[in-house]
Amino acid sequence: MPHDFMPGLDGVPAATSSISDVDGQRGVLEYRGINIETLCAQSSFLETSYLLLFGRLPTRPELDRWTSDITHHRRIKFRINDLLKCLPETGHPMDALQAAVAALGMFYPGRQVKDAENNYWSAVRLIAKLPTIVAAWARLRHGNDPIPPQDDLEFSENFLYMLTEQTPHPLWKDIFDDCLILHAEHTMNASTFTGLVTASTLADPYTVVASSIGALKGPLHGGANEEVIQMLREIGSPERARAYVEHKLAGKQKLMGFGHRVYKVKDPRATILQGLCERLFTACGPSPLYAIAVEVERTADDLLRGKGLYPNVDFYSGIIYDQMHIDTDLYTPLFAMARVSGWLAHWLEQLRGNKLFRPDQIYSGEHNRPYTPLTQR
Ligand code: SDX
């Protein structure tokens, strides 16, 4: 029997990686050795995605080429829009995104894992097109035509524009870009691990990303940000927060946006997102949901601190998106638009020494059972 079997693979290394590191005791997250506080203050999502994929910050010509390539590849085939039009408008955007990304690869022959040049263009297309797919679905499901990408707008500004056809407030695009940086990568999380298992079979990168999108959708992972906003709306006022949290915990229910397999202190991303909330409110006015969230955190701190449960990345992020009038069910697709950089970075890293993921199991069934004929059952 294999020893050290851990439920949920808790603490079990699945790979050696130099892409990011989390110190769960000190609440530190670094991308290629640079902490996220510095990246949010100094960098952009596109520059950060280059750092994640290629291991170092780009020179000016490299960043210009990377930005130009991604800008040039934002458009999606008309038939992807046609595919989205065939989906039920009540469907979840994560399902629409997964379907479109799986189909995307069909348009690019030679998409199998081949060479660095081929893999570069696959990564460019996926980073460039996920926001366009998300924005297209957001409009098509309400019977509106998609707004085409605007080549003269930066990455985050273009996405927000494609949702509303309005140029976003300068503060919005900066804060949204920081949100993308904060969601871009996080060591061996469930959706990254899923992608690596798919990648280990030498499946193409579009299929790898489609499999990661499936894992990210779950409420224990990326789907928590949407659940948090629904929880805050259900609470309705800061005064009702304590009773709500006490009732939830008494019923042994999970408090969405709290807890983490690795962090044993407050997720540093939650702290930065909280600061972004407060910056946003100076320009756009306060959010009633934020006041409720702060009270939930205060109550949870009293009741859960002993269990090492603190806010994670999903607790404050939705409040920012809500202030930007983004539909709640788009929050996890926003997570995917950012995390595709981390998924692709791990995909490229694994290709350099790939081995099929095929773990062992502990068999708990029987042996040598007789076959009972149907007439005797
Ligand atoms: C993300 O891995 C990553 O890096 C993920 C992520 C990334 O960037 O990719 O950081 C993004 O997914 C953040 C997590 C978002 N999910 C949620 O907010 C959902 C609520 N959180 C929980 O489901 C939970 O905290 C997990 C799934 C995040 C982590 O759970 P573990 O490590 O599997 O721990 P567990 O479920 O076994 O819980 C251990 C104990 C249990 O109590 P006991 O049964 O031992 O008495 O802690 C309790 C749990 O009941 N617990 C909670 C809780 N989370 C754990 N109790 C109340 N509320 C919670 N949120």
Short mmCIF file of C-alpha atoms in Angstrom, two decimals, residues 21-294:
data_model
loop_
_atom_site.label_atom_id
_atom_site.label_comp_id
_atom_site.label_asym_id
_atom_site.label_seq_id
_atom_site.Cartn_x
_atom_site.Cartn_y
_atom_site.Cartn_z
CA ASP A 21 6.05 30.46 -4.59
CA VAL A 22 3.70 30.84 -1.64
CA ASP A 23 4.85 31.16 1.97
CA GLY A 24 1.61 30.20 3.72
CA GLN A 25 2.93 30.99 7.19
CA ARG A 26 4.09 34.52 6.34
CA GLY A 27 1.50 35.31 3.69
CA VAL A 28 3.98 35.92 0.84
CA LEU A 29 3.31 35.28 -2.87
CA GLU A 30 6.07 35.73 -5.46
CA TYR A 31 5.93 35.38 -9.26
CA ARG A 32 9.38 34.34 -10.53
CA GLY A 33 10.79 35.70 -7.26
CA ILE A 34 9.09 39.13 -7.43
CA ASN A 35 6.40 39.73 -4.78
CA ILE A 36 2.91 40.60 -5.93
CA GLU A 37 2.86 43.90 -4.01
CA THR A 38 5.74 45.11 -6.22
CA LEU A 39 4.15 43.76 -9.41
CA CYS A 40 0.84 45.51 -8.63
CA ALA A 41 2.66 48.77 -7.93
CA GLN A 42 5.14 48.68 -10.84
CA SER A 43 3.98 46.26 -13.53
CA SER A 44 1.04 45.54 -15.82
CA PHE A 45 -0.89 42.32 -16.43
CA LEU A 46 0.72 41.84 -19.85
CA GLU A 47 4.24 42.39 -18.53
CA THR A 48 3.47 40.03 -15.62
CA SER A 49 2.16 37.39 -18.02
CA TYR A 50 5.46 37.65 -19.97
CA LEU A 51 7.39 37.26 -16.70
CA LEU A 52 5.37 34.16 -15.79
CA LEU A 53 5.71 32.47 -19.19
CA PHE A 54 9.34 33.29 -19.99
CA GLY A 55 10.91 33.60 -16.53
CA ARG A 56 12.16 37.20 -16.63
CA LEU A 57 10.90 40.74 -17.16
CA PRO A 58 10.89 41.72 -20.87
CA THR A 59 13.10 44.38 -22.40
CA ARG A 60 11.26 47.28 -23.99
CA PRO A 61 11.41 45.73 -27.53
CA GLU A 62 10.26 42.37 -26.12
CA LEU A 63 7.35 43.96 -24.24
CA ASP A 64 6.37 45.97 -27.32
CA ARG A 65 6.35 42.80 -29.46
CA TRP A 66 4.44 40.82 -26.80
CA THR A 67 1.86 43.59 -26.46
CA SER A 68 1.54 43.98 -30.24
CA ASP A 69 1.16 40.22 -30.82
CA ILE A 70 -1.54 39.91 -28.17
CA THR A 71 -3.35 43.03 -29.38
CA HIS A 72 -3.27 41.70 -32.94
CA HIS A 73 -4.77 38.33 -31.89
CA ARG A 74 -7.71 39.57 -29.77
CA ARG A 75 -10.33 38.87 -32.47
CA ILE A 76 -12.16 35.54 -32.54
CA LYS A 77 -13.50 33.69 -35.57
CA PHE A 78 -17.10 34.48 -36.50
CA ARG A 79 -17.86 30.80 -36.04
CA ILE A 80 -16.86 31.01 -32.37
CA ASN A 81 -19.48 33.75 -32.00
CA ASP A 82 -21.91 31.50 -33.90
CA LEU A 83 -21.12 28.67 -31.47
CA LEU A 84 -21.80 30.97 -28.51
CA LYS A 85 -25.13 31.99 -30.11
CA CYS A 86 -26.19 28.33 -30.13
CA LEU A 87 -25.67 27.93 -26.38
CA PRO A 88 -28.59 28.43 -23.94
CA GLU A 89 -28.51 32.07 -22.82
CA THR A 90 -29.20 30.93 -19.27
CA GLY A 91 -26.03 28.83 -19.29
CA HIS A 92 -23.14 29.70 -16.99
CA PRO A 93 -20.39 31.81 -18.60
CA MET A 94 -17.74 29.34 -17.45
CA ASP A 95 -19.44 26.62 -19.51
CA ALA A 96 -19.60 28.95 -22.52
CA LEU A 97 -15.91 29.84 -22.05
CA GLN A 98 -14.88 26.19 -21.77
CA ALA A 99 -16.86 25.25 -24.90
CA ALA A 100 -15.41 28.14 -26.91
CA VAL A 101 -11.82 27.50 -25.82
CA ALA A 102 -12.10 23.79 -26.64
CA ALA A 103 -13.41 24.77 -30.10
CA LEU A 104 -10.80 27.51 -30.55
CA GLY A 105 -7.99 25.04 -31.12
CA MET A 106 -9.89 23.50 -34.07
CA PHE A 107 -9.14 26.64 -36.07
CA TYR A 108 -5.38 26.40 -35.70
CA PRO A 109 -3.84 23.48 -37.55
CA GLY A 110 -0.65 22.05 -36.16
CA ARG A 111 -1.82 23.02 -32.69
CA GLN A 112 -0.22 19.89 -31.27
CA VAL A 113 2.73 20.53 -29.05
CA LYS A 114 5.54 20.96 -31.58
CA ASP A 115 8.11 23.68 -31.20
CA ALA A 116 8.78 26.88 -29.30
CA GLU A 117 7.47 29.10 -32.13
CA ASN A 118 4.23 27.14 -32.46
CA ASN A 119 3.77 27.11 -28.68
CA TYR A 120 4.44 30.86 -28.48
CA TRP A 121 1.56 31.62 -30.88
CA SER A 122 -0.77 29.25 -29.04
CA ALA A 123 -0.03 31.11 -25.80
CA VAL A 124 -0.52 34.51 -27.49
CA ARG A 125 -3.89 33.46 -28.95
CA LEU A 126 -5.20 32.08 -25.65
CA ILE A 127 -4.18 35.10 -23.56
CA ALA A 128 -5.50 37.46 -26.24
CA LYS A 129 -8.80 35.72 -26.99
CA LEU A 130 -10.19 34.67 -23.60
CA PRO A 131 -11.31 38.25 -22.75
CA THR A 132 -12.95 38.58 -26.17
CA ILE A 133 -14.86 35.32 -25.66
CA VAL A 134 -16.02 36.36 -22.17
CA ALA A 135 -17.16 39.78 -23.39
CA ALA A 136 -18.85 38.27 -26.47
CA TRP A 137 -20.84 35.83 -24.32
CA ALA A 138 -21.81 38.60 -21.90
CA ARG A 139 -23.44 40.46 -24.78
CA LEU A 140 -24.73 37.63 -26.97
CA ARG A 141 -26.69 36.01 -24.15
CA HIS A 142 -28.75 39.20 -23.87
CA GLY A 143 -29.24 39.33 -27.65
CA ASN A 144 -26.67 42.09 -28.17
CA ASP A 145 -23.94 41.97 -30.82
CA PRO A 146 -20.41 41.57 -29.49
CA ILE A 147 -18.31 44.73 -29.44
CA PRO A 148 -15.13 44.14 -31.46
CA PRO A 149 -11.76 44.54 -29.69
CA GLN A 150 -10.23 48.04 -29.95
CA ASP A 151 -6.58 47.88 -31.06
CA ASP A 152 -5.88 51.33 -29.59
CA LEU A 153 -6.92 50.30 -26.07
CA GLU A 154 -4.68 48.55 -23.53
CA PHE A 155 -5.50 45.00 -22.44
CA SER A 156 -7.70 45.75 -19.39
CA GLU A 157 -9.25 48.89 -20.86
CA ASN A 158 -10.19 46.97 -24.01
CA PHE A 159 -11.94 44.25 -22.01
CA LEU A 160 -14.01 46.72 -20.01
CA TYR A 161 -14.84 48.56 -23.25
CA MET A 162 -16.01 45.32 -24.94
CA LEU A 163 -18.51 44.85 -22.10
CA THR A 164 -20.17 48.26 -22.34
CA GLU A 165 -18.87 50.11 -25.45
CA GLN A 166 -17.84 52.88 -23.06
CA THR A 167 -14.30 53.98 -22.23
CA PRO A 168 -13.80 53.00 -18.59
CA HIS A 169 -12.76 55.41 -15.84
CA PRO A 170 -8.91 55.53 -15.78
CA LEU A 171 -8.97 54.28 -12.18
CA TRP A 172 -11.12 51.32 -13.20
CA LYS A 173 -8.69 50.07 -15.85
CA ASP A 174 -5.73 50.38 -13.46
CA ILE A 175 -7.55 48.57 -10.66
CA PHE A 176 -8.87 45.89 -13.02
CA ASP A 177 -5.32 45.34 -14.33
CA ASP A 178 -4.12 44.84 -10.75
CA CYS A 179 -6.94 42.30 -10.23
CA LEU A 180 -5.68 40.37 -13.25
CA ILE A 181 -2.11 40.42 -11.87
CA LEU A 182 -3.37 39.10 -8.51
CA HIS A 183 -5.27 36.22 -10.15
CA ALA A 184 -2.59 35.30 -12.71
CA GLU A 185 -0.76 32.49 -10.91
CA HIS A 186 -0.73 30.56 -7.65
CA THR A 187 1.60 27.50 -7.62
CA MET A 188 -0.11 24.09 -7.73
CA ASN A 189 -3.78 25.04 -7.34
CA ALA A 190 -6.48 22.64 -8.53
CA SER A 191 -6.98 24.17 -11.99
CA THR A 192 -3.25 24.38 -12.68
CA PHE A 193 -2.80 20.77 -11.55
CA THR A 194 -5.70 19.74 -13.82
CA GLY A 195 -4.04 21.44 -16.76
CA LEU A 196 -0.75 19.73 -16.03
CA VAL A 197 -2.37 16.30 -15.99
CA THR A 198 -3.91 17.04 -19.40
CA ALA A 199 -0.62 18.52 -20.66
CA SER A 200 1.29 15.43 -19.52
CA THR A 201 -0.55 13.41 -22.20
CA LEU A 202 0.87 15.88 -24.79
CA ALA A 203 -2.61 17.21 -25.52
CA ASP A 204 -2.62 20.63 -27.23
CA PRO A 205 -2.66 23.87 -25.16
CA TYR A 206 -6.27 24.75 -26.07
CA THR A 207 -7.37 21.41 -24.61
CA VAL A 208 -5.12 21.98 -21.57
CA VAL A 209 -6.73 25.37 -20.89
CA ALA A 210 -10.24 24.01 -21.47
CA SER A 211 -9.61 21.34 -18.82
CA SER A 212 -8.27 23.95 -16.36
CA ILE A 213 -11.38 26.10 -16.92
CA GLY A 214 -13.49 23.13 -15.86
CA ALA A 215 -11.63 22.78 -12.56
CA LEU A 216 -11.66 26.53 -11.87
CA LYS A 217 -15.46 26.65 -12.11
CA GLY A 218 -16.04 24.76 -8.86
CA PRO A 219 -17.22 26.75 -5.79
CA LEU A 220 -14.32 25.44 -3.69
CA HIS A 221 -11.89 27.04 -6.19
CA GLY A 222 -12.53 29.91 -8.61
CA GLY A 223 -16.29 29.79 -8.26
CA ALA A 224 -16.08 31.13 -4.69
CA ASN A 225 -15.89 34.80 -5.79
CA GLU A 226 -19.40 34.65 -7.21
CA GLU A 227 -20.69 32.84 -4.09
CA VAL A 228 -19.19 35.54 -1.82
CA ILE A 229 -21.15 38.33 -3.51
CA GLN A 230 -24.35 36.28 -3.29
CA MET A 231 -23.62 35.75 0.42
CA LEU A 232 -23.04 39.49 1.03
CA ARG A 233 -26.27 40.37 -0.77
CA GLU A 234 -28.13 37.74 1.29
CA ILE A 235 -26.77 39.24 4.53
CA GLY A 236 -28.03 42.63 3.38
CA SER A 237 -26.57 44.85 6.11
CA PRO A 238 -23.48 44.97 8.39
CA GLU A 239 -25.75 44.61 11.43
CA ARG A 240 -26.89 41.18 10.24
CA ALA A 241 -23.39 39.86 9.51
CA ARG A 242 -22.60 38.32 12.90
CA ALA A 243 -25.86 36.36 13.17
CA TYR A 244 -25.45 35.12 9.58
CA VAL A 245 -21.87 33.91 10.12
CA GLU A 246 -22.72 32.28 13.45
CA HIS A 247 -25.67 30.47 11.87
CA LYS A 248 -23.59 29.33 8.90
CA LEU A 249 -20.78 27.97 11.07
CA ALA A 250 -23.15 26.38 13.55
CA GLY A 251 -24.59 24.46 10.61
CA LYS A 252 -21.10 23.29 9.68
CA GLN A 253 -21.38 25.22 6.39
CA LYS A 254 -18.33 26.73 4.69
CA LEU A 255 -17.96 30.52 4.69
CA MET A 256 -17.19 31.33 1.04
CA GLY A 257 -14.04 33.40 0.51
CA PHE A 258 -12.46 32.06 3.71
CA GLY A 259 -9.83 29.41 4.25
CA HIS A 260 -7.03 28.12 2.08
CA ARG A 261 -5.06 24.92 1.74
CA VAL A 262 -1.75 26.78 1.97
CA TYR A 263 -2.26 30.16 3.67
CA LYS A 264 -2.48 30.00 7.48
CA VAL A 265 -2.72 33.79 7.64
CA LYS A 266 -4.74 36.29 5.59
CA ASP A 267 -4.13 35.76 1.87
CA PRO A 268 -1.86 38.67 0.80
CA ARG A 269 -4.04 39.04 -2.30
CA ALA A 270 -7.09 39.67 -0.08
CA THR A 271 -5.19 42.47 1.65
CA ILE A 272 -4.24 44.10 -1.66
CA LEU A 273 -7.78 43.66 -3.04
CA GLN A 274 -9.17 45.30 0.09
CA GLY A 275 -6.89 48.27 -0.59
CA LEU A 276 -8.09 48.38 -4.21
CA CYS A 277 -11.69 48.44 -2.95
CA GLU A 278 -10.93 51.45 -0.78
CA ARG A 279 -9.13 53.22 -3.67
CA LEU A 280 -12.10 52.58 -5.95
CA PHE A 281 -14.57 54.00 -3.44
CA THR A 282 -12.69 57.32 -3.31
CA ALA A 283 -13.57 57.78 -6.99
CA CYS A 284 -16.88 55.94 -7.30
CA GLY A 285 -18.45 56.21 -3.89
CA PRO A 286 -18.73 53.56 -1.16
CA SER A 287 -20.02 50.03 -1.73
CA PRO A 288 -22.65 48.77 0.75
CA LEU A 289 -21.31 45.26 0.13
CA TYR A 290 -17.87 46.32 1.35
CA ALA A 291 -19.18 47.44 4.73
CA ILE A 292 -20.91 44.05 5.08
CA ALA A 293 -17.72 42.21 4.04
CA VAL A 294 -15.65 44.03 6.64
#
